[in-house]
């Protein structure tokens, strides 16, 4: 998916726009992905990001760069596949924090695991599989259906409370 151009024998242009826009994990972690690619080539080639877009310009010095794209792809693998935190889920989906918590508790929004951090005490933060969130991004009608179910439950509870 990375487009490679060779405007001159000693220069390469790698356009990371398509993968950074296509893969949910990369689009949500765009800056991290750019830093990882830049770092993967550190010490090997002079490189700089073009002023516009996600194009990396590399001065190869005329050297053969057989593994350059492989290095870049490997650098993108981790941010593309790492589970999403609640903050990134909220960035990806048009939902509220309360909806995320409610749907996680009742099992509609499946957790893939948790990350434990130490602050003043241990804090466990849920994580979500990228594939699960990507499926919800692709099918917003699922979120609409969940909202309708929640509204029906609320109405039912209110009606039961009013008569009760």
Coordinates of C-alpha atoms in Angstrom, one line a residue:
X1 CA 0.0 0.0 0.0
X2 CA 3.0 2.3 0.4
X3 CA 3.6 4.1 -2.9
X4 CA 7.3 4.3 -3.9
X5 CA 8.6 6.8 -6.4
X6 CA 12.2 7.3 -7.5
X7 CA 12.4 10.9 -8.8
X8 CA 16.2 10.5 -9.1
X9 CA 18.6 7.6 -8.7
X10 CA 19.7 8.8 -5.3
X11 CA 16.3 9.8 -4.0
X12 CA 13.2 7.9 -3.0
X13 CA 9.7 9.2 -2.1
X14 CA 7.5 6.9 0.0
X15 CA 3.9 7.9 0.3
X16 CA 2.4 6.6 3.5
X17 CA -1.0 8.4 3.0
X18 CA -2.9 5.3 1.8
X19 CA -2.0 3.0 4.7
X20 CA -2.3 5.7 7.3
X21 CA -5.7 6.5 6.1
X22 CA -6.9 3.0 5.4
X23 CA -6.0 1.1 8.6
X24 CA -7.9 2.3 11.7
X25 CA -5.0 1.6 14.1
X26 CA -2.7 3.7 11.9
X27 CA -5.2 6.5 11.3
X28 CA -5.9 6.9 15.0
X29 CA -2.1 6.7 15.8
X30 CA -0.9 8.7 12.8
X31 CA 1.8 10.7 14.6
X32 CA 3.1 7.6 16.4
X33 CA 3.2 5.7 13.0
X34 CA 5.1 8.6 11.4
X35 CA 7.7 8.7 14.2
X36 CA 8.2 4.9 14.1
X37 CA 8.8 5.0 10.3
X38 CA 11.2 7.9 10.7
X39 CA 13.1 6.1 13.6
X40 CA 13.3 2.8 11.7
X41 CA 15.5 4.5 9.1
X42 CA 17.6 6.4 11.6
X43 CA 21.3 6.2 10.9
X44 CA 20.8 4.5 7.6
X45 CA 19.6 7.3 5.3
X46 CA 19.0 11.0 5.4
X47 CA 15.2 11.4 5.5
X48 CA 12.6 14.0 6.0
X49 CA 8.9 14.3 5.8
X50 CA 7.6 16.4 2.9
X51 CA 5.9 19.6 3.9
X52 CA 2.5 18.4 2.6
X53 CA 1.0 15.0 3.3
X54 CA 2.5 11.8 4.6
X55 CA 5.4 11.5 2.1
X56 CA 8.9 10.6 3.3
X57 CA 11.7 11.8 1.1
X58 CA 14.9 9.7 1.5
X59 CA 18.4 10.4 0.2
X60 CA 19.8 7.0 -0.5
X61 CA 23.1 8.2 -1.8
X62 CA 22.7 5.9 -4.7
X63 CA 22.9 2.8 -2.4
X64 CA 20.7 -0.2 -3.0
X65 CA 17.8 -0.1 -0.6
X66 CA 16.4 -3.6 -0.7
X67 CA 15.0 -3.7 2.8
X68 CA 13.9 -0.1 3.2
X69 CA 10.2 -0.7 2.5
X70 CA 10.3 -3.8 4.7
X71 CA 11.8 -1.7 7.6
X72 CA 9.0 0.8 7.2
X73 CA 6.3 -1.9 7.0
X74 CA 7.6 -3.5 10.2
X75 CA 7.6 -0.1 12.0
X76 CA 4.0 0.3 11.1
X77 CA 2.9 -3.2 12.3
X78 CA 2.8 -2.5 16.0
X79 CA 0.7 0.7 16.0
X80 CA -1.6 -0.8 13.4
X81 CA -2.4 -3.9 15.4
X82 CA -2.2 -2.8 19.1
X83 CA -5.6 -2.8 20.9
X84 CA -7.4 0.5 21.3
X85 CA -7.8 2.4 24.5
X86 CA -11.1 3.9 25.5
X87 CA -9.9 7.4 24.3
X88 CA -9.1 6.0 20.8
X89 CA -12.4 4.1 20.7
X90 CA -14.2 7.4 21.4
X91 CA -12.1 9.1 18.6
X92 CA -13.1 6.3 16.2
X93 CA -16.8 5.9 17.0
X94 CA -19.5 8.6 17.3
X95 CA -20.4 7.4 20.9
X96 CA -20.3 9.0 24.3
X97 CA -18.2 7.8 27.2
X98 CA -21.4 6.6 29.0
X99 CA -22.4 4.5 26.0
X100 CA -19.0 2.9 25.8
X101 CA -19.0 2.0 29.5
X102 CA -22.6 0.7 29.3
X103 CA -22.1 -1.3 26.2
X104 CA -18.8 -2.8 27.6
X105 CA -20.5 -3.8 30.9
X106 CA -23.4 -5.5 29.1
X107 CA -21.1 -7.3 26.6
X108 CA -22.2 -5.6 23.4
X109 CA -18.8 -3.9 23.0
X110 CA -16.4 -6.7 23.7
X111 CA -13.1 -5.9 25.5
X112 CA -10.0 -7.6 24.2
X113 CA -8.1 -7.2 27.4
X114 CA -6.9 -4.5 29.8
X115 CA -3.8 -2.5 30.5
X116 CA -2.7 -1.9 34.1
X117 CA -1.0 1.4 35.0
X118 CA 0.4 2.5 38.3
X119 CA -0.6 6.0 39.4
X120 CA -1.2 6.6 43.1
X121 CA -2.7 3.1 42.9
X122 CA -3.1 0.4 40.2
X123 CA -5.6 1.4 37.5
X124 CA -7.0 -1.1 35.0
X125 CA -8.0 0.4 31.6
X126 CA -10.0 -1.8 29.1
X127 CA -8.7 -2.3 25.6
X128 CA -10.6 -3.1 22.5
X129 CA -9.6 -5.1 19.4
X130 CA -9.1 -3.0 16.3
X131 CA -11.2 -5.4 14.2
X132 CA -14.2 -5.0 16.5
X133 CA -14.1 -1.2 16.4
X134 CA -13.4 -1.2 12.6
X135 CA -16.5 -3.4 12.1
X136 CA -18.6 -0.8 14.1
X137 CA -17.1 2.1 12.1
X138 CA -18.1 0.3 8.9
X139 CA -21.6 -0.5 10.2
X140 CA -23.0 2.5 12.1
X141 CA -26.4 0.9 12.0
X142 CA -25.3 -1.4 14.8
X143 CA -24.7 1.6 17.1
X144 CA -28.1 3.0 16.1
X145 CA -29.7 -0.4 17.0
X146 CA -27.9 -0.4 20.4
X147 CA -29.2 3.1 21.1
X148 CA -32.7 2.1 20.2
X149 CA -32.5 -0.9 22.5
X150 CA -31.3 1.3 25.3
X151 CA -34.1 3.8 24.7
X152 CA -36.6 1.0 24.8
X153 CA -35.2 -0.4 28.1
X154 CA -35.3 3.1 29.6
X155 CA -39.0 3.6 28.5
X156 CA -39.9 0.2 29.8
X157 CA -38.2 0.9 33.2
X158 CA -39.8 4.3 33.4
X159 CA -43.2 2.8 32.6
X160 CA -42.7 0.1 35.2
X161 CA -41.6 2.7 37.8
X162 CA -44.6 5.0 37.1
X163 CA -47.2 2.2 37.5
X164 CA -45.4 0.5 40.3

